[in-house]
Short mmCIF file of C-alpha atoms in Angstrom, two decimals:
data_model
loop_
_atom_site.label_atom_id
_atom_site.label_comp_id
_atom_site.label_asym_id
_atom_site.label_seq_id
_atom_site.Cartn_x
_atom_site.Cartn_y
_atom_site.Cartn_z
CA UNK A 1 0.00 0.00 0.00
CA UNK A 2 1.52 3.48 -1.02
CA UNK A 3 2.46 6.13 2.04
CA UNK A 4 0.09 8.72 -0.09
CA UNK A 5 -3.35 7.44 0.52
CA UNK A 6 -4.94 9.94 -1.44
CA UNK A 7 -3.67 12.49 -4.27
CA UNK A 8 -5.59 15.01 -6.88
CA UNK A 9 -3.75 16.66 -9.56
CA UNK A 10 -5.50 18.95 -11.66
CA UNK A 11 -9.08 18.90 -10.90
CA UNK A 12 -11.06 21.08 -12.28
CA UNK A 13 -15.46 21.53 -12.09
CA UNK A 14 -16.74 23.61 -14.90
CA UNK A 15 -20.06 24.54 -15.25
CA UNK A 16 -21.36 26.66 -19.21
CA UNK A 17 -18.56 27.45 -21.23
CA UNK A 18 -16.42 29.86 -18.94
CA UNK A 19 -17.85 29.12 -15.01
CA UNK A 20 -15.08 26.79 -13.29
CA UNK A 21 -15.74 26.40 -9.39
CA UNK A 22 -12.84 24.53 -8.99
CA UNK A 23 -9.60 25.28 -10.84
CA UNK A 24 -6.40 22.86 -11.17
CA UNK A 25 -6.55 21.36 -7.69
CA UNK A 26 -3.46 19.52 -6.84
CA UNK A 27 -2.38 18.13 -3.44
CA UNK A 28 -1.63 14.70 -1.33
CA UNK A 29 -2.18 13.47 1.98
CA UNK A 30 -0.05 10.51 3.26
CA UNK A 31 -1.20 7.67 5.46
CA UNK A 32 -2.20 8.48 9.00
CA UNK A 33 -2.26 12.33 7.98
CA UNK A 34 -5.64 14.76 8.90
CA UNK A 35 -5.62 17.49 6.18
CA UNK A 36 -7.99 20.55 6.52
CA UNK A 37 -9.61 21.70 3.71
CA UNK A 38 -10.18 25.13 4.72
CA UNK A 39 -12.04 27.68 2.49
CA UNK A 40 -14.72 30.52 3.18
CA UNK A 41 -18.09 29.63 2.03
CA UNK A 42 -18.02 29.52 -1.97
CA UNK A 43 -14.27 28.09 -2.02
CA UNK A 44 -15.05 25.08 -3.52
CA UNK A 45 -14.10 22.85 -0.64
CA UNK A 46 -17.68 21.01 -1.10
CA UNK A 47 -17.23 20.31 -5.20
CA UNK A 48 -14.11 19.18 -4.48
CA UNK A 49 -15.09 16.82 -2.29
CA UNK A 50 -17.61 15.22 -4.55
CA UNK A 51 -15.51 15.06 -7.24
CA UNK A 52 -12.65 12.97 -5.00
CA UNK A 53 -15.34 10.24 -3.96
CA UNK A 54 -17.34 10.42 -7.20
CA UNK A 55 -21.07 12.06 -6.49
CA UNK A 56 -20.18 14.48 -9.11
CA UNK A 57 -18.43 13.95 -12.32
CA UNK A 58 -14.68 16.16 -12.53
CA UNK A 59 -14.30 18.20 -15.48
CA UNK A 60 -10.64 17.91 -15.71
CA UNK A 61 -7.82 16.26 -13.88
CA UNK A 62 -6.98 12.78 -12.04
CA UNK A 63 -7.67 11.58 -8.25
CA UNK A 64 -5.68 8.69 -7.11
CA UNK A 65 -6.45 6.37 -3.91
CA UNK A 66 -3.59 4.77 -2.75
CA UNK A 67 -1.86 4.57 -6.01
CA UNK A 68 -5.27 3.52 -8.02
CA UNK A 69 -6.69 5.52 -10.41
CA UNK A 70 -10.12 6.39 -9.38
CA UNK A 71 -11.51 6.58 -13.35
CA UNK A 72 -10.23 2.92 -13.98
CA UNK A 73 -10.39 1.16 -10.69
CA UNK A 74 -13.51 3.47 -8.97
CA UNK A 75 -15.20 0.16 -6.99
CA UNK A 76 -12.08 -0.95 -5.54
CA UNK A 77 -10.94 2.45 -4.99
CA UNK A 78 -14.14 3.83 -3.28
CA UNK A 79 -14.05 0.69 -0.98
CA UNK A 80 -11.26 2.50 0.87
CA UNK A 81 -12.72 5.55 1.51
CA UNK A 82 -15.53 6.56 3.89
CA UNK A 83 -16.69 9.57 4.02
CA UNK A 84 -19.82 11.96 5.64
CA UNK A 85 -20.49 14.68 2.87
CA UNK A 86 -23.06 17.22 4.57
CA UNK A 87 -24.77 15.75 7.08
CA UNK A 88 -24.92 11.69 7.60
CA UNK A 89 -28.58 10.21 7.22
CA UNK A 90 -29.69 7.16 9.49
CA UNK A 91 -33.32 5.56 9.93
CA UNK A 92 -34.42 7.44 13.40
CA UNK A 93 -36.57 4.64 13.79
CA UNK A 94 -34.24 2.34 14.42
CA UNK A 95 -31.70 2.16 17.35
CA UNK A 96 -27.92 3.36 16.54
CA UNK A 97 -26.64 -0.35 16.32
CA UNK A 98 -29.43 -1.38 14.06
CA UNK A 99 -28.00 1.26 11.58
CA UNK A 100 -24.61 0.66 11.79
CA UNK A 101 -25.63 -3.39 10.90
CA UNK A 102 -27.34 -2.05 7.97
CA UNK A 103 -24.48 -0.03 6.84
CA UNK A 104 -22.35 -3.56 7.55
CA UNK A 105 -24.56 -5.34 5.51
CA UNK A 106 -24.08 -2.97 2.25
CA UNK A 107 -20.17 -3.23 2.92
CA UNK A 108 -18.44 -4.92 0.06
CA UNK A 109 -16.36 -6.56 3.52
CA UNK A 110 -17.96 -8.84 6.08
CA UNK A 111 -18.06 -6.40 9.55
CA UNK A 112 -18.08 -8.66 12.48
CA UNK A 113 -19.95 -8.52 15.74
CA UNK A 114 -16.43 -7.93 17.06
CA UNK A 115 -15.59 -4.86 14.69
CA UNK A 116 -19.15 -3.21 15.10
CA UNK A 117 -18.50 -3.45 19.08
CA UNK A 118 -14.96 -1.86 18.53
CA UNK A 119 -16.22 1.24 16.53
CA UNK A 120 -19.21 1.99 18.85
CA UNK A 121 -16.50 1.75 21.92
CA UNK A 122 -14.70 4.32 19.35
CA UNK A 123 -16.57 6.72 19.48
CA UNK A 124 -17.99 6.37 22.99
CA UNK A 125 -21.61 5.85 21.98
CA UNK A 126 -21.68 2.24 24.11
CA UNK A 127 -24.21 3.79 26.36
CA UNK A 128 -26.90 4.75 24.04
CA UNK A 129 -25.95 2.52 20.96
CA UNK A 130 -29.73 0.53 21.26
CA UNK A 131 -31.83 3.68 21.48
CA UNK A 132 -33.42 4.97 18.57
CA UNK A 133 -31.59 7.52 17.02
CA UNK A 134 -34.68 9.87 16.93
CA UNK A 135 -33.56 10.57 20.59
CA UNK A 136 -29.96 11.66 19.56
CA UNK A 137 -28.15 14.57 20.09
CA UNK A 138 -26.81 16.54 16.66
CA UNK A 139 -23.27 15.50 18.23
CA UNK A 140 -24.05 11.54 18.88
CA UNK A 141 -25.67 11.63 15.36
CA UNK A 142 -22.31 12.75 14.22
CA UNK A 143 -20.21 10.14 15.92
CA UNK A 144 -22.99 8.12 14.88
CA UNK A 145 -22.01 8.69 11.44
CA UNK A 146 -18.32 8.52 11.42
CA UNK A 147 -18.85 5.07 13.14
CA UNK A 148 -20.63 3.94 9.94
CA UNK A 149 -18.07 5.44 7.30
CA UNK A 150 -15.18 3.50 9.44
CA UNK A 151 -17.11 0.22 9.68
CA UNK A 152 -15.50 -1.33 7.10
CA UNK A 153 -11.67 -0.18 7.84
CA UNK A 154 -11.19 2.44 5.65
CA UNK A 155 -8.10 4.18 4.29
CA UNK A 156 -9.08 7.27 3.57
CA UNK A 157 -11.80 9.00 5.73
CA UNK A 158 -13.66 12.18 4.41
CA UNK A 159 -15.73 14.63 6.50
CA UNK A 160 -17.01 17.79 4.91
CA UNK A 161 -18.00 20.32 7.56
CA UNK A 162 -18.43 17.67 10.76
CA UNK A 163 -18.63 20.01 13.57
CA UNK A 164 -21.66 22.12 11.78
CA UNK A 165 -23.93 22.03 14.83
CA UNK A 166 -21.86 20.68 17.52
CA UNK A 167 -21.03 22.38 20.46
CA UNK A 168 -17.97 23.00 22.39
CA UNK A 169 -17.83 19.67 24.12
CA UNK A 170 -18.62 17.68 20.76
CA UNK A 171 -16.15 19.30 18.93
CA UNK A 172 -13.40 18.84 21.20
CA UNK A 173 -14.60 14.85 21.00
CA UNK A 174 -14.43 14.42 17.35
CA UNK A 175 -11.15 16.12 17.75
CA UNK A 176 -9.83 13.33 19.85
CA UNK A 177 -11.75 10.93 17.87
CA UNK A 178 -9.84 11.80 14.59
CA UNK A 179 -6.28 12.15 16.31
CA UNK A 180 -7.44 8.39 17.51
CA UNK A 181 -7.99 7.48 13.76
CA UNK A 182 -4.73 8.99 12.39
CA UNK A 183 -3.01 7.37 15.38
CA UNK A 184 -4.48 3.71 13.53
CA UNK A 185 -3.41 4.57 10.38
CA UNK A 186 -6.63 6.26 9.03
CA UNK A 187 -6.00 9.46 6.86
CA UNK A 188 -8.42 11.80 7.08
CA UNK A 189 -9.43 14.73 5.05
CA UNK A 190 -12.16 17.46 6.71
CA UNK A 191 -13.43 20.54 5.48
CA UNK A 192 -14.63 23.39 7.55
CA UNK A 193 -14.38 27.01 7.65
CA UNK A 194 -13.56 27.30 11.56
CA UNK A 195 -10.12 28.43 11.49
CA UNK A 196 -9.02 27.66 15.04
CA UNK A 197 -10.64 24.23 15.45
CA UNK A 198 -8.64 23.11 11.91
CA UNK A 199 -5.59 24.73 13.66
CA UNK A 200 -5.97 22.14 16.78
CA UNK A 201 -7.32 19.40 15.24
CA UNK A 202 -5.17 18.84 11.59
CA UNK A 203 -1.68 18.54 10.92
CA UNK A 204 -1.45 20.31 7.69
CA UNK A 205 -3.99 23.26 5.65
CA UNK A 206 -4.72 23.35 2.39
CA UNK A 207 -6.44 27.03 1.56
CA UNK A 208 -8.86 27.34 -0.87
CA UNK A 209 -10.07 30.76 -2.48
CA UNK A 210 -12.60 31.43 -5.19
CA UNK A 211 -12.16 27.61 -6.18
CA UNK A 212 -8.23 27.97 -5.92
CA UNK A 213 -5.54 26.42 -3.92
CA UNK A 214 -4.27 29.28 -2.70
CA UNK A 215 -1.70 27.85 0.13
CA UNK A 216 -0.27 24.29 1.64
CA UNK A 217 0.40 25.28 5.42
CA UNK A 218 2.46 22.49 8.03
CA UNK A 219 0.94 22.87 11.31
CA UNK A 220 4.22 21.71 12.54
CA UNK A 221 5.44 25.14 11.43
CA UNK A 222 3.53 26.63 14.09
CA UNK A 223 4.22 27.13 17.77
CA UNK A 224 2.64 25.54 20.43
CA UNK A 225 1.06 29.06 21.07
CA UNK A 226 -0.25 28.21 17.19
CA UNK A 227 1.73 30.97 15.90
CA UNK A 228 4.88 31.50 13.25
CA UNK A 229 7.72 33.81 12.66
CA UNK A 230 5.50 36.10 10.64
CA UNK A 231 3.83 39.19 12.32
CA UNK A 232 0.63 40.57 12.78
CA UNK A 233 1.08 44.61 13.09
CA UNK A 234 -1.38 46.99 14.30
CA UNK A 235 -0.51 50.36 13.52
CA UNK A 236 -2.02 53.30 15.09
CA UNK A 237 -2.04 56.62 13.03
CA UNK A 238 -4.06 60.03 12.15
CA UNK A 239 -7.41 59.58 10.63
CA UNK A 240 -6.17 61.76 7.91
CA UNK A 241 -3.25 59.95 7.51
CA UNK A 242 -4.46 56.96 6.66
CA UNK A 243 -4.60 57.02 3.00
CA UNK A 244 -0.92 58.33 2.77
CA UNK A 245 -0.45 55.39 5.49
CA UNK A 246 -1.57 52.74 2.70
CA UNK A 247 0.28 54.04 -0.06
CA UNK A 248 3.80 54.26 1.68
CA UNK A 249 2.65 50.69 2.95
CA UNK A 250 1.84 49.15 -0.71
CA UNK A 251 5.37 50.57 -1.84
CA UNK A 252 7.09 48.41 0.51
CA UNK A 253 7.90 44.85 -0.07
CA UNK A 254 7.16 42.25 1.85
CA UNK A 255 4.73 43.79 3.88
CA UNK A 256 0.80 42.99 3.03
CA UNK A 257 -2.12 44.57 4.70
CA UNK A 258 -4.90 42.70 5.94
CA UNK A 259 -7.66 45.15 6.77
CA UNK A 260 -8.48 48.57 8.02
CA UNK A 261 -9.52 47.89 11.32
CA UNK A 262 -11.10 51.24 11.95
CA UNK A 263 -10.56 55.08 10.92
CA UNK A 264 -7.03 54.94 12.33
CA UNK A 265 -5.77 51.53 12.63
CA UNK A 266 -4.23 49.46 9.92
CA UNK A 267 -3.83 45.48 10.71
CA UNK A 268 -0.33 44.14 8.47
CA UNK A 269 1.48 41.13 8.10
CA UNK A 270 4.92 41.25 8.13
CA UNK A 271 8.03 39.88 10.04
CA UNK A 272 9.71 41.44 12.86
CA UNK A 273 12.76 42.67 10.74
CA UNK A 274 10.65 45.47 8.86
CA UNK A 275 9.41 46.84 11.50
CA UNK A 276 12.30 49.72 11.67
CA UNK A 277 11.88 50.10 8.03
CA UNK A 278 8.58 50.37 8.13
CA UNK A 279 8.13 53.53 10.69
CA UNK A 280 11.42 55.08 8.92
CA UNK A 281 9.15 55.39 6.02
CA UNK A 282 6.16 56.42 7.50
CA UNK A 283 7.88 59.14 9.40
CA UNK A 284 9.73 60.43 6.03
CA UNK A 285 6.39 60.35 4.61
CA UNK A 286 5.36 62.96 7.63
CA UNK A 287 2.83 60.50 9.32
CA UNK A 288 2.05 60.74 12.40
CA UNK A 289 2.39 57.45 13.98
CA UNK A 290 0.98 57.03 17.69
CA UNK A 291 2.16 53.04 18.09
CA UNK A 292 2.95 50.14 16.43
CA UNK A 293 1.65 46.95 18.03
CA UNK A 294 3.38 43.22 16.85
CA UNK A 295 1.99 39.70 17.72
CA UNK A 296 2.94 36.18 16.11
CA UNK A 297 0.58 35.32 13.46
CA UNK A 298 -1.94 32.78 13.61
CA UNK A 299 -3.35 29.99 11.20
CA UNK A 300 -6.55 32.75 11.21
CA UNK A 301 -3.97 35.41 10.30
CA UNK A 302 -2.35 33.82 7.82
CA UNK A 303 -5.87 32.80 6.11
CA UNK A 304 -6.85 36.62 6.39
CA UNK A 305 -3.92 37.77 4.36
CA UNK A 306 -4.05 34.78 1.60
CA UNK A 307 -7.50 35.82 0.76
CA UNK A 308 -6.79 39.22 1.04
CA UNK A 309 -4.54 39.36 -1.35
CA UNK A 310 -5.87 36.55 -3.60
CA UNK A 311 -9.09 39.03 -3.73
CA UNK A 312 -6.71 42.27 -4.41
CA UNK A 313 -5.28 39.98 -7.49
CA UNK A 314 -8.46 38.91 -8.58
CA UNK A 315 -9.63 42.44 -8.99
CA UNK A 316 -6.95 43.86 -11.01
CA UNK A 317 -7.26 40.72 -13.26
CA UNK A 318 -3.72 39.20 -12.38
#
């Protein structure tokens, strides 16, 4: 079995003649890895997501599942995946356990008594497994349904947007649950737009913009504190300065801004080094400036400036 359980190169969604949601989509996530797919709404984290385990058709490009090609080998390469794409559907009617043996039953595998018992201990739903599911909580119907897409011992586990609905406490669970997975061997890939929970819970980012990849981030690149080298500055100047304050800004390199934070402060990224060069400038440039402010930049940070600047690009057609 290959170390990269899953792979995409290329793929592309077009809808009409000039409408592509997603555009040239390339990455890979190796075995026991949980890669956020992190995107604001509109990204194209959810088409992407179909195309990879086949709802939709692609429109370009090639996914692979542990070396197979999914477009000559889909069966055998969809029987290593399971995934929860929106929110998972069970028959309220029946008890938890009854679902998960109907899910068993559909599984190209034979699930054993033994294996059903091991993923309900998983994900701790042992002491409500036999009542109807009608009486679950939004949070047990989620564990309920990443019990049934890792019945049948998947590779590759997909989970687009799990903690929609899920409070503090059932968040922090899947967390654990997932870092249990990856800890087996499972690879799992989950989308969401909640920047600090991705930041805890995955090991790398991959940012998507306006159906772009846009960035590949290594969590291990952060701190503990979840921060990097690079700086967020908050700079504090005249109202009337603050035009002046942007253009001197834009004429320096390496130094983005992220957003006007009010009529006189200006929120940057930027490492430590340009600081002097920065206020050196600004001064020359006769602005008053009442304080700059530094901290170390965050995964949210970091996803603020991407877009930022993706959008500024977009606009003047670059």
């Amino acid at each position: 079995m290959s170390s990269v359980v899953l792979e995409i190169q290329g793929l592309t969604k077009q809808v009409g003649k000039n409408k592509k949601i997603v555009h040239d989509a390339s990455f890979q996530m190796k075995k026991g890895e949980i890669l956020g797919l992190l995107g604001p709404n509109g990204a194209g984290k959810t088409t992407t997501i179909r195309m990879i385990v086949g709802l939709i058709k692609k429109t370009e490009g090639k996914v692979f599942i542990n070396g197979s090609d999914l477009d000559r080998e889909g069966q055998s390469c969809i029987s290593d995946v399971g995934a929860i794409v929106e929110n998972p559907s069970f028959y309220d009617h029946m008890s938890g356990y009854k679902n998960l043996q109907q899910y068993a039953r559909l599984s190209k595998e034979k699930v054993s008594k033994e294996r059903l018992d091991e993923v309900v201990a998983l994900v701790q739903l042992s002491h409500a497994i036999k009542d109807k599911v009608k009486k679950y909580s939004l949070g047990m119907k989620q564990r309920l349904g990443v019990a049934q897409a890792i019945l049948h011992k998947p590779a590759l586990l997909i989970l687009d947007e799990p903690t929609n609905g899920l409070d503090p406490k059932g968040i922090r669970e899947l967390r654990d649950y997932l870092r249990e997975l990856a800890n087996d061997g499972i690879s799992t890939l989950v989308s969401s737009h909640l920047l600090s929970e991705m930041q805890l819970m995955c090991d790398r980012v991959v940012i998507m913009e306006q159906g772009k990849i846009i960035d590949v981030s290594d969590m291990s690149s952060l701190n503990e504190n979840g921060s990097s080298d690079q700086l967020v500055v908050m700079m504090n100047v005249k109202k009337e300065h603050m035009e002046l304050s942007e253009e001197v800004i834009e004429s320096l390199e390496g130094i983005t801004i992220i957003k006007r934070e009010n009529d006189h402060q200006l929120v940057l990224d930027m490492t430590h080094d340009l600081i002097p060069q920065l206020n050196r400038h600004l001064v020359k440039a006769d602005v008053d400036v009442y304080g700059i402010e530094s901290k170390k930049t965050s995964l949210e940070d970091k996803f603020l400036a991407l877009t930022s600047e993706d959008r500024q690009l977009m606009k003047e057609g670059k």
